[in-house]
PDB file of C-alpha atoms in Angstrom:
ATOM      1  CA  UNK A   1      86.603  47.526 172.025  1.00  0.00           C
ATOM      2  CA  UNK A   2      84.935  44.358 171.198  1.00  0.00           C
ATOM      3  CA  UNK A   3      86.418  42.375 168.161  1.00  0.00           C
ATOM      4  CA  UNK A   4      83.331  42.028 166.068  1.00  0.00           C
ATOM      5  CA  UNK A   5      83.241  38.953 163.161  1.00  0.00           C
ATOM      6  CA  UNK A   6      81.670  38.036 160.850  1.00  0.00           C
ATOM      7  CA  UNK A   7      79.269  34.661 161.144  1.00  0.00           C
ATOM      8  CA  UNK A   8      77.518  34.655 157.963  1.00  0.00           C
ATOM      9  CA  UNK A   9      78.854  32.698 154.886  1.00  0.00           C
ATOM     10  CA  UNK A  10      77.723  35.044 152.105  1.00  0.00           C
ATOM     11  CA  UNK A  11      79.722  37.999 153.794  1.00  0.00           C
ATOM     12  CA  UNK A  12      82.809  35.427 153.443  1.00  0.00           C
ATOM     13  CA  UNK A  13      81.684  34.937 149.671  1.00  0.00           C
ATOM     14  CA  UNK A  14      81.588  38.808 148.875  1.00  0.00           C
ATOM     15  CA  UNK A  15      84.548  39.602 150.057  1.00  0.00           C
ATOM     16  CA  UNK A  16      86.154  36.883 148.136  1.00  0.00           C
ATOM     17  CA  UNK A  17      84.276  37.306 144.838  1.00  0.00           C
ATOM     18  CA  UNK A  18      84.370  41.472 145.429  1.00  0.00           C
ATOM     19  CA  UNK A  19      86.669  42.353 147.750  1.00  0.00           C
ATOM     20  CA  UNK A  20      90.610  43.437 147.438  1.00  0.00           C
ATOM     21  CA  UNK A  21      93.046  40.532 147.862  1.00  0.00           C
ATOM     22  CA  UNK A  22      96.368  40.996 149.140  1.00  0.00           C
ATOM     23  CA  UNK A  23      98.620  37.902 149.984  1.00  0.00           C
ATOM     24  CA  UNK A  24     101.737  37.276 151.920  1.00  0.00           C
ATOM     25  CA  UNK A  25     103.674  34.101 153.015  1.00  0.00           C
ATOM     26  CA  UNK A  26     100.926  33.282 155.536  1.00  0.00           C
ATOM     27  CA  UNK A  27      97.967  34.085 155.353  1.00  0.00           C
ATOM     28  CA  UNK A  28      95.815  36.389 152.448  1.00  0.00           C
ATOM     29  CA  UNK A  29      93.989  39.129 153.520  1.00  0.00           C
ATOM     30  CA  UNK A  30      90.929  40.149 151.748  1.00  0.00           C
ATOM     31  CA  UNK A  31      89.114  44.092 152.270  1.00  0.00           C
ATOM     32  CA  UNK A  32      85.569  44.456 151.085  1.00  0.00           C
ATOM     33  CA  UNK A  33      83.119  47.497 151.647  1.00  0.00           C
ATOM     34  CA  UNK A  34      80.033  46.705 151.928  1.00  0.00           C
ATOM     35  CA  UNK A  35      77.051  49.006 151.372  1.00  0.00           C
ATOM     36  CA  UNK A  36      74.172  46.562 153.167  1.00  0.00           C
ATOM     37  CA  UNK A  37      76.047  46.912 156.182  1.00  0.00           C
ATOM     38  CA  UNK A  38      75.131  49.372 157.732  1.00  0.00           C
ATOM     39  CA  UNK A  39      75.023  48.922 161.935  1.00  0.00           C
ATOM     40  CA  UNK A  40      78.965  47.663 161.630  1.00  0.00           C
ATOM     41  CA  UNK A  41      81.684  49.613 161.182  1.00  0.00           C
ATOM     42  CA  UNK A  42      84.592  47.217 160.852  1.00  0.00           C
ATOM     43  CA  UNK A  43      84.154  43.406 161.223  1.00  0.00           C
ATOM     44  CA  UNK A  44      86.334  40.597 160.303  1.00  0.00           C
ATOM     45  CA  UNK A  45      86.971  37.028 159.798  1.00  0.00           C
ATOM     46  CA  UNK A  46      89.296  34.072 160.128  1.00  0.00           C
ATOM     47  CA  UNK A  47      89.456  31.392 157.847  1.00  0.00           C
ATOM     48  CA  UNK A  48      91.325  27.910 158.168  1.00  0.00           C
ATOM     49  CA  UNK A  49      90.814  25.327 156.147  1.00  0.00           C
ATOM     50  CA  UNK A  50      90.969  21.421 156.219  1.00  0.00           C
ATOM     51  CA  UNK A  51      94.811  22.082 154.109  1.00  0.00           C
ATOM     52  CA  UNK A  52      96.181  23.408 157.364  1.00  0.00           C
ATOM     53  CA  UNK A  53      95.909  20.373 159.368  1.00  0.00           C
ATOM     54  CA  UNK A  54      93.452  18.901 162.100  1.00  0.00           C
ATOM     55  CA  UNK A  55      91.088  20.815 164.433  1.00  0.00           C
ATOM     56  CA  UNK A  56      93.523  21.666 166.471  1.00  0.00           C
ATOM     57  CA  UNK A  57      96.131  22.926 164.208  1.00  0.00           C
ATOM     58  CA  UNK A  58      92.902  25.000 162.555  1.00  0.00           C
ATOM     59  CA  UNK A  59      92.017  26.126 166.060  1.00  0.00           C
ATOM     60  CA  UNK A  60      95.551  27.763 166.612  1.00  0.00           C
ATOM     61  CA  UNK A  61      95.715  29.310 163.201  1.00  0.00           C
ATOM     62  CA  UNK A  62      92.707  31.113 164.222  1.00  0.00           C
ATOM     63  CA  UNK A  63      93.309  31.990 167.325  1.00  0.00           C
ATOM     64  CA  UNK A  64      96.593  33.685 166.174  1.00  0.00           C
ATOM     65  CA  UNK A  65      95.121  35.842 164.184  1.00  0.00           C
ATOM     66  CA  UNK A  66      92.688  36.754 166.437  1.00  0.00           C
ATOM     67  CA  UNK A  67      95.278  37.949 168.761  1.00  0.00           C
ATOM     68  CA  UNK A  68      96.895  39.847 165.823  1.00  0.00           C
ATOM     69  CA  UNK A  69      94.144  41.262 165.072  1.00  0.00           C
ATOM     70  CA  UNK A  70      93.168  42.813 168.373  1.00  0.00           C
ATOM     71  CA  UNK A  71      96.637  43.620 169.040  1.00  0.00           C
ATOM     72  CA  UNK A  72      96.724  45.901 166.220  1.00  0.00           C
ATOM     73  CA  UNK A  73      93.527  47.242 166.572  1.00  0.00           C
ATOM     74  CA  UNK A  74      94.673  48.470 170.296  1.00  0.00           C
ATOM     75  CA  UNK A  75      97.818  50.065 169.106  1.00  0.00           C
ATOM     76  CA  UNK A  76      97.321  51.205 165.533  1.00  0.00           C
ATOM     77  CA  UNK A  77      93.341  51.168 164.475  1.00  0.00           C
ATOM     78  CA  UNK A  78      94.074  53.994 162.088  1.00  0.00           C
ATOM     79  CA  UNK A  79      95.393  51.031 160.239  1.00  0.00           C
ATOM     80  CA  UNK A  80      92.060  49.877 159.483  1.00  0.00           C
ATOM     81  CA  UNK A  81      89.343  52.116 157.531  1.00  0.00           C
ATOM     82  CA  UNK A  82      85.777  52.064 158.636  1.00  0.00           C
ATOM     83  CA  UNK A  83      82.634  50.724 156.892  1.00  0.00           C
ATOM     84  CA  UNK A  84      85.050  47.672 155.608  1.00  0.00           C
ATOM     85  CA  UNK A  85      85.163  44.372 156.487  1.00  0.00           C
ATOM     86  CA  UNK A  86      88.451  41.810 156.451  1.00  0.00           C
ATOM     87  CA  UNK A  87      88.774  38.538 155.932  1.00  0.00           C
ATOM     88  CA  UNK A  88      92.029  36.866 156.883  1.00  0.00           C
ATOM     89  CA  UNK A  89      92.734  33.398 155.068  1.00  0.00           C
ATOM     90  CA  UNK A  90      95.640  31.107 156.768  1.00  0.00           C
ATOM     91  CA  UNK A  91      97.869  29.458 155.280  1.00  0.00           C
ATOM     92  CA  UNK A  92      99.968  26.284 156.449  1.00  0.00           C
ATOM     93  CA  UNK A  93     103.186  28.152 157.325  1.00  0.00           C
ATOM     94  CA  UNK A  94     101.223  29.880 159.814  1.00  0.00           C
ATOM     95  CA  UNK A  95     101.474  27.710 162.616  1.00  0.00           C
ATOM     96  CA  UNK A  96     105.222  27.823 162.477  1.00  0.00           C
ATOM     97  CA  UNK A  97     105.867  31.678 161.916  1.00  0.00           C
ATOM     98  CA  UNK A  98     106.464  33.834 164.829  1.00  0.00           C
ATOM     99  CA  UNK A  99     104.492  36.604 166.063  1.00  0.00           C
ATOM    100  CA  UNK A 100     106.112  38.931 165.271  1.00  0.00           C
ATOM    101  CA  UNK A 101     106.518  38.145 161.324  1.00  0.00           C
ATOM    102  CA  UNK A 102     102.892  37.779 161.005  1.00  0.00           C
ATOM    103  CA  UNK A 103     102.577  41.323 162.490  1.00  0.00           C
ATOM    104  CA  UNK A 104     105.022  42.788 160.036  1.00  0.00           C
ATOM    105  CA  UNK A 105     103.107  41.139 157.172  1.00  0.00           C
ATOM    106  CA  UNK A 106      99.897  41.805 157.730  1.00  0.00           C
ATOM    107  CA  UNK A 107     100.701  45.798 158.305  1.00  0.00           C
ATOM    108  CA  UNK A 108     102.777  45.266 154.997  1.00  0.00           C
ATOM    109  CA  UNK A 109      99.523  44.152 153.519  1.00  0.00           C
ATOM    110  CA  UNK A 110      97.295  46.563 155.226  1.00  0.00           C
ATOM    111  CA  UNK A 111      99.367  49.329 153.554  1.00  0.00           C
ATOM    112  CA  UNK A 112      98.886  47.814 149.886  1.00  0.00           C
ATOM    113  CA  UNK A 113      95.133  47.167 150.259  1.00  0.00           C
TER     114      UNK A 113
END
């Protein structure tokens, strides 16, 4: 299955003005259901701003939770509920975390949301 994102910047700005926040030591994950949306099912998006570091530091951050993000969708998509879209926000301790903690948070979040 194909990791689908989102591109558009008012999708990013609903699901911060509207959506469900959540937030853990790095990164804050955001869920928002939107009705308009109708040809997606789940979608989501990365977010790293300038406060992380440089492009490449940014880059990573992303690219991490990419990874995380397919990972769990090819073990555990019941995790995730249809028709929503996620938005994952890094933070700076990101880039030093391991894997494994940032897997273990973010299922820690997906079960409060």
């Amino acid at each position: 299955m194909k990791l689908v994102t989102l591109k558009k910047r008012r999708d990013f700005i609903l699901s911060n003005k509207h959506g469900q926040k959540t937030f853990s030591k790095n990164f804050i994950l955001q869920k928002y259901c939107n009705p308009h949306m109708l040809d997606q099912d789940l979608a989501f998006g990365f977010t790293a701003t300038k406060r992380i570091g440089n492009a490449v530091k940014r880059n990573r951050a992303k690219r991490r939770m990419r990874a995380l993000v397919s990972r769990l969708l090819k073990d555990d998509k019941i995790l995730f509920k249809e028709k929503y879209s996620y938005v994952l926000i890094a933070k700076n301790s990101i880039l030093k975390a391991s894997f494994f903690e940032i897997q273990n948070q973010l299922k820690e979040c997906l079960s409060r949301l």
